[in-house]
Amino acid sequence: MKKLINEPGDVVSEALRGMAAAHPDRLRVDHENRIVYRKDAPRTGKVGLISGGGSGHEPMHGGFVGLGMLDAACAGEVFTSPVPDQMMAATKEVDAGAGVLHIVKNYTGDVMNFEMAAELAAADAGTEVLSVVTNDDVAVQDSLYTAGRRGVGVTVLLEKIVGAAAEEGQPLQQVADLAKKVNDNGRSMGMALTSCTVPAAGKPTFDLADNEMEVGIGIHGEPGRQRLPLAPAKEIAAMLVDPVVSDLPYRQGDSVIAFMNGMGGTPLIELYLMYNEVAQLLDRAGITVARSLVGNYITSLEMAGCSVTLLKVDDELVRLWDAPVNTPGLRWGA
């Protein structure tokens, strides 16, 4: 294992200290509870937005804390859910009287622990909490970590769009309904060229030969739909786009946000090459790309690979997408 670390057990806590040191103008970090907060949270009258999950998917979620996105993010150990006490502390801290929305990826530990935290916060402080669970991965119905579909790339788009709505002062139920709308209209699928190595494990999560790829992989290294011989980018793009388009389904005349996400170890030159293939497939299908996002946003440590997310949008979703955002991982208009 070759990684830029000290001790495997200290990776998360030391990374959070680095994040706090790098962004003191935007963030504050509760190191005891491993919670990243927006520096000016809580904000009176604003719905608080909280997400979180296992570390190793950076910049998700701590990198999306700030103006126009999250108010707090709870960091678990690598690929391990945060505990309810973390989530309860974050919920109580960002409640400024307008309630709190939990944004939860559909992994069993995350769902269970966020539910417990919501109940505890309501009982202890009377906080009104609503939740949305993202489950946009079309690759498999169930995986090692989930009952039902995994929550993946749509989570990034949802946090941005819902974050803009909360920034405008929209009420909790309206923000929650918007989050559900985004989740219902988004689909994703990913693939891997290599495994990743969890620091505490010290060895790759799975074995993948140099001439193989895994199609439908999860962000924790869960197996995908099938293991296949390595193929040209245009064929890989079709393997990802076709199941996504057919699942919703997306139809000729639809407008989408097209998100080409890197899994952590794929350079931008390859992600843009892949985006070009995806854009051509969408054009041939009569699907208009209203906005695009290309880069490493929901990763799996140093895994090489990518995922495609399509979100069907209307004018209101595009307006909220374009609204100012200022976080370590995403910034425009501010």
Short mmCIF file of C-alpha atoms in Angstrom, two decimals:
data_model
loop_
_atom_site.label_atom_id
_atom_site.label_comp_id
_atom_site.label_asym_id
_atom_site.label_seq_id
_atom_site.Cartn_x
_atom_site.Cartn_y
_atom_site.Cartn_z
CA MET A 1 0.00 0.00 0.00
CA LYS A 2 1.44 3.36 -1.10
CA LYS A 3 -0.53 6.28 0.31
CA LEU A 4 0.22 9.75 1.66
CA ILE A 5 -0.78 8.93 5.22
CA ASN A 6 0.69 8.60 8.71
CA GLU A 7 -1.24 5.91 10.57
CA PRO A 8 -4.25 4.22 8.85
CA GLY A 9 -6.45 4.86 11.87
CA ASP A 10 -5.75 8.61 11.79
CA VAL A 11 -6.59 9.29 8.12
CA VAL A 12 -10.06 10.76 8.64
CA SER A 13 -9.27 12.94 11.66
CA GLU A 14 -6.08 14.31 10.07
CA ALA A 15 -7.85 14.98 6.76
CA LEU A 16 -10.53 16.95 8.61
CA ARG A 17 -7.82 19.03 10.29
CA GLY A 18 -6.38 19.72 6.86
CA MET A 19 -9.79 20.75 5.54
CA ALA A 20 -10.26 23.14 8.46
CA ALA A 21 -6.81 24.63 7.90
CA ALA A 22 -7.39 25.03 4.14
CA HIS A 23 -10.82 26.69 4.33
CA PRO A 24 -11.08 28.77 7.53
CA ASP A 25 -13.07 31.43 5.65
CA ARG A 26 -15.88 29.01 4.78
CA LEU A 27 -15.83 26.09 7.22
CA ARG A 28 -15.52 25.19 10.86
CA VAL A 29 -14.96 21.63 12.01
CA ASP A 30 -16.10 19.90 15.17
CA HIS A 31 -13.19 17.50 15.46
CA GLU A 32 -14.60 15.60 18.43
CA ASN A 33 -17.76 14.66 16.50
CA ARG A 34 -16.16 14.78 13.02
CA ILE A 35 -18.68 17.25 11.63
CA VAL A 36 -17.91 19.87 8.99
CA TYR A 37 -20.07 23.00 9.37
CA ARG A 38 -20.71 26.01 7.21
CA LYS A 39 -18.94 28.80 9.08
CA ASP A 40 -22.05 30.97 9.39
CA ALA A 41 -24.45 28.16 10.35
CA PRO A 42 -27.04 28.21 11.74
CA ARG A 43 -28.78 30.97 9.78
CA THR A 44 -32.05 32.21 11.22
CA GLY A 45 -35.09 31.24 9.15
CA LYS A 46 -33.14 28.97 6.79
CA VAL A 47 -33.80 25.25 6.48
CA GLY A 48 -30.70 23.37 7.61
CA LEU A 49 -29.30 20.82 5.16
CA ILE A 50 -27.26 17.89 6.45
CA SER A 51 -25.69 14.95 4.66
CA GLY A 52 -22.89 12.59 5.45
CA GLY A 53 -21.53 9.10 5.06
CA GLY A 54 -18.33 7.17 5.05
CA SER A 55 -15.15 9.06 4.20
CA GLY A 56 -13.25 8.20 1.03
CA HIS A 57 -15.72 9.79 -1.41
CA GLU A 58 -14.24 13.30 -1.35
CA PRO A 59 -15.20 16.00 -2.08
CA MET A 60 -18.54 14.46 -1.04
CA HIS A 61 -19.78 15.41 1.52
CA GLY A 62 -17.60 17.81 3.49
CA GLY A 63 -16.44 19.54 0.31
CA PHE A 64 -20.03 20.52 -0.42
CA VAL A 65 -20.56 22.46 2.81
CA GLY A 66 -21.01 26.18 2.28
CA LEU A 67 -23.09 28.85 0.59
CA GLY A 68 -25.70 27.31 -1.68
CA MET A 69 -25.24 23.69 -0.58
CA LEU A 70 -24.96 21.94 2.80
CA ASP A 71 -24.93 23.42 6.28
CA ALA A 72 -23.19 20.38 7.76
CA ALA A 73 -21.67 17.04 6.80
CA CYS A 74 -20.94 14.11 9.11
CA ALA A 75 -17.81 12.08 8.34
CA GLY A 76 -17.63 8.39 9.16
CA GLU A 77 -14.57 6.20 8.94
CA VAL A 78 -13.59 5.24 5.39
CA PHE A 79 -16.60 3.58 3.72
CA THR A 80 -18.36 3.39 7.11
CA SER A 81 -21.51 5.26 8.12
CA PRO A 82 -21.32 8.03 10.72
CA VAL A 83 -23.00 7.19 14.02
CA PRO A 84 -26.35 8.62 15.18
CA ASP A 85 -24.72 10.84 17.83
CA GLN A 86 -22.79 12.69 15.09
CA MET A 87 -25.92 13.21 13.02
CA MET A 88 -27.97 14.32 16.04
CA ALA A 89 -25.31 16.86 17.05
CA ALA A 90 -25.24 18.27 13.51
CA THR A 91 -29.04 18.38 13.32
CA LYS A 92 -29.38 20.33 16.56
CA GLU A 93 -26.54 22.70 15.63
CA VAL A 94 -27.95 23.78 12.24
CA ASP A 95 -31.58 24.07 13.34
CA ALA A 96 -32.37 27.77 13.19
CA GLY A 97 -36.12 27.43 13.59
CA ALA A 98 -37.05 26.42 10.05
CA GLY A 99 -36.36 22.69 10.41
CA VAL A 100 -33.71 20.39 8.99
CA LEU A 101 -33.54 18.17 5.91
CA HIS A 102 -31.41 15.03 5.98
CA ILE A 103 -30.01 14.00 2.58
CA VAL A 104 -29.20 10.30 2.84
CA LYS A 105 -27.64 7.95 0.30
CA ASN A 106 -29.37 4.57 0.25
CA TYR A 107 -26.90 2.51 2.22
CA THR A 108 -28.27 0.49 5.13
CA GLY A 109 -26.08 2.03 7.84
CA ASP A 110 -26.64 5.59 6.64
CA VAL A 111 -30.42 5.19 6.45
CA MET A 112 -30.71 3.54 9.88
CA ASN A 113 -28.41 6.00 11.65
CA PHE A 114 -29.99 9.11 10.13
CA GLU A 115 -33.44 7.83 11.13
CA MET A 116 -32.25 7.35 14.71
CA ALA A 117 -30.66 10.82 14.73
CA ALA A 118 -33.89 12.44 13.51
CA GLU A 119 -35.87 10.75 16.28
CA LEU A 120 -33.32 11.76 18.92
CA ALA A 121 -33.18 15.39 17.75
CA ALA A 122 -36.96 15.63 17.73
CA ALA A 123 -37.23 14.17 21.22
CA ASP A 124 -34.35 16.15 22.70
CA ALA A 125 -34.76 19.56 21.09
CA GLY A 126 -38.08 19.46 19.25
CA THR A 127 -36.33 19.80 15.89
CA GLU A 128 -38.54 19.17 12.86
CA VAL A 129 -36.63 16.83 10.54
CA LEU A 130 -37.56 15.51 7.11
CA SER A 131 -35.43 13.12 5.05
CA VAL A 132 -34.86 12.22 1.43
CA VAL A 133 -33.05 9.02 0.44
CA THR A 134 -31.21 9.01 -2.89
CA ASN A 135 -31.35 5.74 -4.87
CA ASP A 136 -30.36 6.59 -8.43
CA ASP A 137 -28.01 3.72 -9.36
CA VAL A 138 -29.58 1.56 -12.08
CA ALA A 139 -26.80 -1.05 -12.04
CA VAL A 140 -28.22 -3.45 -9.47
CA GLN A 141 -31.38 -3.67 -7.38
CA ASP A 142 -29.56 -4.74 -4.20
CA SER A 143 -25.88 -4.71 -3.25
CA LEU A 144 -23.60 -5.59 -0.36
CA TYR A 145 -24.56 -2.36 1.42
CA THR A 146 -28.17 -1.75 0.40
CA ALA A 147 -31.72 -2.96 0.24
CA GLY A 148 -32.77 -1.44 -3.04
CA ARG A 149 -30.76 0.78 -5.33
CA ARG A 150 -27.61 2.59 -4.23
CA GLY A 151 -27.47 6.35 -3.86
CA VAL A 152 -24.68 7.78 -6.02
CA GLY A 153 -24.19 10.71 -8.43
CA VAL A 154 -27.65 12.27 -8.16
CA THR A 155 -26.75 13.09 -4.54
CA VAL A 156 -24.30 15.75 -5.75
CA LEU A 157 -26.84 17.38 -8.05
CA LEU A 158 -29.53 17.20 -5.38
CA GLU A 159 -27.37 18.87 -2.75
CA LYS A 160 -26.67 21.75 -5.14
CA ILE A 161 -30.27 22.27 -6.29
CA VAL A 162 -31.87 21.84 -2.87
CA GLY A 163 -29.13 23.97 -1.35
CA ALA A 164 -30.14 26.85 -3.62
CA ALA A 165 -33.78 26.48 -2.62
CA ALA A 166 -32.91 26.55 1.08
CA GLU A 167 -30.69 29.59 0.48
CA GLU A 168 -33.73 31.40 -0.94
CA GLY A 169 -35.66 30.74 2.26
CA GLN A 170 -38.04 28.10 0.90
CA PRO A 171 -39.87 26.21 3.71
CA LEU A 172 -38.93 22.70 4.84
CA GLN A 173 -41.73 20.77 3.15
CA GLN A 174 -41.14 22.57 -0.14
CA VAL A 175 -37.41 21.86 0.06
CA ALA A 176 -38.10 18.19 0.85
CA ASP A 177 -40.54 17.91 -2.07
CA LEU A 178 -37.92 19.41 -4.37
CA ALA A 179 -35.35 16.89 -3.15
CA LYS A 180 -37.72 14.03 -3.91
CA LYS A 181 -38.39 15.46 -7.37
CA VAL A 182 -34.65 15.57 -8.13
CA ASN A 183 -34.12 12.01 -6.92
CA ASP A 184 -37.10 10.72 -8.91
CA ASN A 185 -35.81 12.30 -12.12
CA GLY A 186 -32.17 11.21 -11.92
CA ARG A 187 -30.39 7.97 -12.80
CA SER A 188 -26.74 6.87 -12.66
CA MET A 189 -24.40 4.03 -13.57
CA GLY A 190 -20.67 3.58 -13.05
CA MET A 191 -17.72 1.39 -13.99
CA ALA A 192 -14.25 0.65 -12.69
CA LEU A 193 -10.88 0.02 -14.32
CA THR A 194 -9.15 -0.71 -11.00
CA SER A 195 -10.00 -1.41 -7.39
CA CYS A 196 -9.20 0.94 -4.53
CA THR A 197 -7.37 0.28 -1.28
CA VAL A 198 -8.98 1.17 2.05
CA PRO A 199 -6.15 2.34 4.36
CA ALA A 200 -7.22 0.12 7.24
CA ALA A 201 -7.33 -2.94 4.96
CA GLY A 202 -3.99 -2.30 3.30
CA LYS A 203 -4.84 -4.21 0.14
CA PRO A 204 -7.16 -3.75 -2.89
CA THR A 205 -10.85 -4.32 -2.22
CA PHE A 206 -11.12 -6.65 -5.21
CA ASP A 207 -8.92 -8.05 -7.96
CA LEU A 208 -9.30 -6.81 -11.51
CA ALA A 209 -6.91 -7.91 -14.24
CA ASP A 210 -5.22 -5.36 -16.49
CA ASN A 211 -7.45 -6.39 -19.41
CA GLU A 212 -10.73 -6.35 -17.42
CA MET A 213 -13.30 -3.79 -16.29
CA GLU A 214 -16.24 -3.97 -13.90
CA VAL A 215 -19.47 -2.42 -15.23
CA GLY A 216 -22.04 -1.27 -12.70
CA ILE A 217 -19.61 -0.91 -9.81
CA GLY A 218 -20.60 0.72 -6.52
CA ILE A 219 -18.70 3.53 -4.81
CA HIS A 220 -17.45 1.16 -2.10
CA GLY A 221 -16.14 -1.38 -4.57
CA GLU A 222 -19.34 -3.44 -4.62
CA PRO A 223 -19.57 -5.79 -7.61
CA GLY A 224 -21.37 -4.52 -10.67
CA ARG A 225 -23.54 -6.06 -13.34
CA GLN A 226 -20.73 -7.86 -15.08
CA ARG A 227 -16.98 -8.15 -15.50
CA LEU A 228 -15.96 -7.68 -19.12
CA PRO A 229 -12.85 -7.36 -21.28
CA LEU A 230 -11.58 -3.78 -21.47
CA ALA A 231 -13.28 -1.91 -24.33
CA PRO A 232 -12.87 1.43 -26.18
CA ALA A 233 -14.36 4.50 -24.54
CA LYS A 234 -17.25 4.76 -27.01
CA GLU A 235 -18.38 1.24 -26.13
CA ILE A 236 -18.06 1.89 -22.39
CA ALA A 237 -20.10 5.08 -22.75
CA ALA A 238 -22.91 3.14 -24.40
CA MET A 239 -22.80 0.51 -21.64
CA LEU A 240 -23.42 3.27 -19.10
CA VAL A 241 -25.79 5.57 -20.99
CA ASP A 242 -28.16 3.00 -22.48
CA PRO A 243 -29.29 1.51 -19.12
CA VAL A 244 -29.62 4.99 -17.62
CA VAL A 245 -31.71 6.36 -20.50
CA SER A 246 -33.98 3.32 -20.65
CA ASP A 247 -34.64 3.17 -16.91
CA LEU A 248 -36.52 6.43 -16.25
CA PRO A 249 -37.05 6.46 -19.22
CA TYR A 250 -35.61 9.59 -20.81
CA ARG A 251 -37.27 10.52 -24.09
CA GLN A 252 -36.59 12.59 -27.16
CA GLY A 253 -37.08 16.26 -26.27
CA ASP A 254 -36.03 15.92 -22.63
CA SER A 255 -33.49 18.32 -21.18
CA VAL A 256 -30.92 17.02 -18.70
CA ILE A 257 -27.99 17.91 -16.53
CA ALA A 258 -25.29 15.50 -17.71
CA PHE A 259 -22.78 14.62 -15.00
CA MET A 260 -19.56 12.76 -15.90
CA ASN A 261 -18.02 11.81 -12.57
CA GLY A 262 -14.56 10.41 -11.94
CA MET A 263 -14.07 7.73 -9.31
CA GLY A 264 -10.89 9.32 -7.96
CA GLY A 265 -8.10 7.88 -10.09
CA THR A 266 -9.11 8.90 -13.62
CA PRO A 267 -7.53 12.04 -15.12
CA LEU A 268 -9.66 14.83 -16.54
CA ILE A 269 -8.42 14.21 -20.08
CA GLU A 270 -10.13 10.80 -19.97
CA LEU A 271 -13.27 12.17 -18.29
CA TYR A 272 -13.67 14.81 -21.00
CA LEU A 273 -13.09 12.17 -23.66
CA MET A 274 -15.83 10.08 -22.05
CA TYR A 275 -18.12 13.10 -21.77
CA ASN A 276 -17.74 13.66 -25.50
CA GLU A 277 -18.94 10.11 -26.16
CA VAL A 278 -21.86 10.57 -23.77
CA ALA A 279 -22.85 13.89 -25.38
CA GLN A 280 -22.92 12.27 -28.81
CA LEU A 281 -25.12 9.43 -27.57
CA LEU A 282 -27.55 11.90 -25.99
CA ASP A 283 -27.63 14.01 -29.15
CA ARG A 284 -28.51 10.96 -31.25
CA ALA A 285 -31.29 10.15 -28.77
CA GLY A 286 -32.73 13.68 -29.09
CA ILE A 287 -31.94 14.52 -25.45
CA THR A 288 -30.75 18.09 -24.87
CA VAL A 289 -27.93 18.80 -22.40
CA ALA A 290 -29.04 21.91 -20.51
CA ARG A 291 -26.04 21.89 -18.16
CA SER A 292 -23.02 19.66 -17.62
CA LEU A 293 -20.60 18.78 -14.84
CA VAL A 294 -17.32 16.93 -15.39
CA GLY A 295 -14.82 15.96 -12.71
CA ASN A 296 -14.17 13.97 -9.54
CA TYR A 297 -17.07 14.74 -7.19
CA ILE A 298 -18.20 11.44 -5.64
CA THR A 299 -15.17 9.21 -5.58
CA SER A 300 -13.98 5.87 -4.29
CA LEU A 301 -10.51 6.75 -2.97
CA GLU A 302 -8.07 6.14 -5.86
CA MET A 303 -10.31 3.89 -7.97
CA ALA A 304 -9.93 4.44 -11.72
CA GLY A 305 -13.26 4.61 -13.51
CA CYS A 306 -16.25 6.86 -14.00
CA SER A 307 -19.99 7.16 -13.65
CA VAL A 308 -22.68 8.85 -15.72
CA THR A 309 -25.61 10.65 -14.12
CA LEU A 310 -28.51 12.18 -16.01
CA LEU A 311 -31.03 14.44 -14.29
CA LYS A 312 -34.14 15.44 -16.24
CA VAL A 313 -34.70 19.15 -15.61
CA ASP A 314 -37.20 21.94 -16.17
CA ASP A 315 -36.61 25.68 -16.09
CA GLU A 316 -36.92 25.85 -12.30
CA LEU A 317 -34.33 23.13 -11.70
CA VAL A 318 -31.94 24.82 -14.12
CA ARG A 319 -32.47 28.16 -12.34
CA LEU A 320 -31.61 26.58 -8.99
CA TRP A 321 -28.61 24.78 -10.51
CA ASP A 322 -27.28 28.11 -11.80
CA ALA A 323 -27.71 29.86 -8.43
CA PRO A 324 -24.49 30.92 -6.64
CA VAL A 325 -22.54 28.28 -4.76
CA ASN A 326 -19.33 28.63 -2.76
CA THR A 327 -17.98 25.41 -1.28
CA PRO A 328 -14.52 23.79 -1.40
CA GLY A 329 -15.73 21.28 -3.99
CA LEU A 330 -18.11 23.36 -6.11
CA ARG A 331 -18.13 27.08 -6.79
CA TRP A 332 -19.68 29.52 -9.26
CA GLY A 333 -21.54 32.81 -9.23
CA ALA A 334 -20.23 33.79 -5.79
#
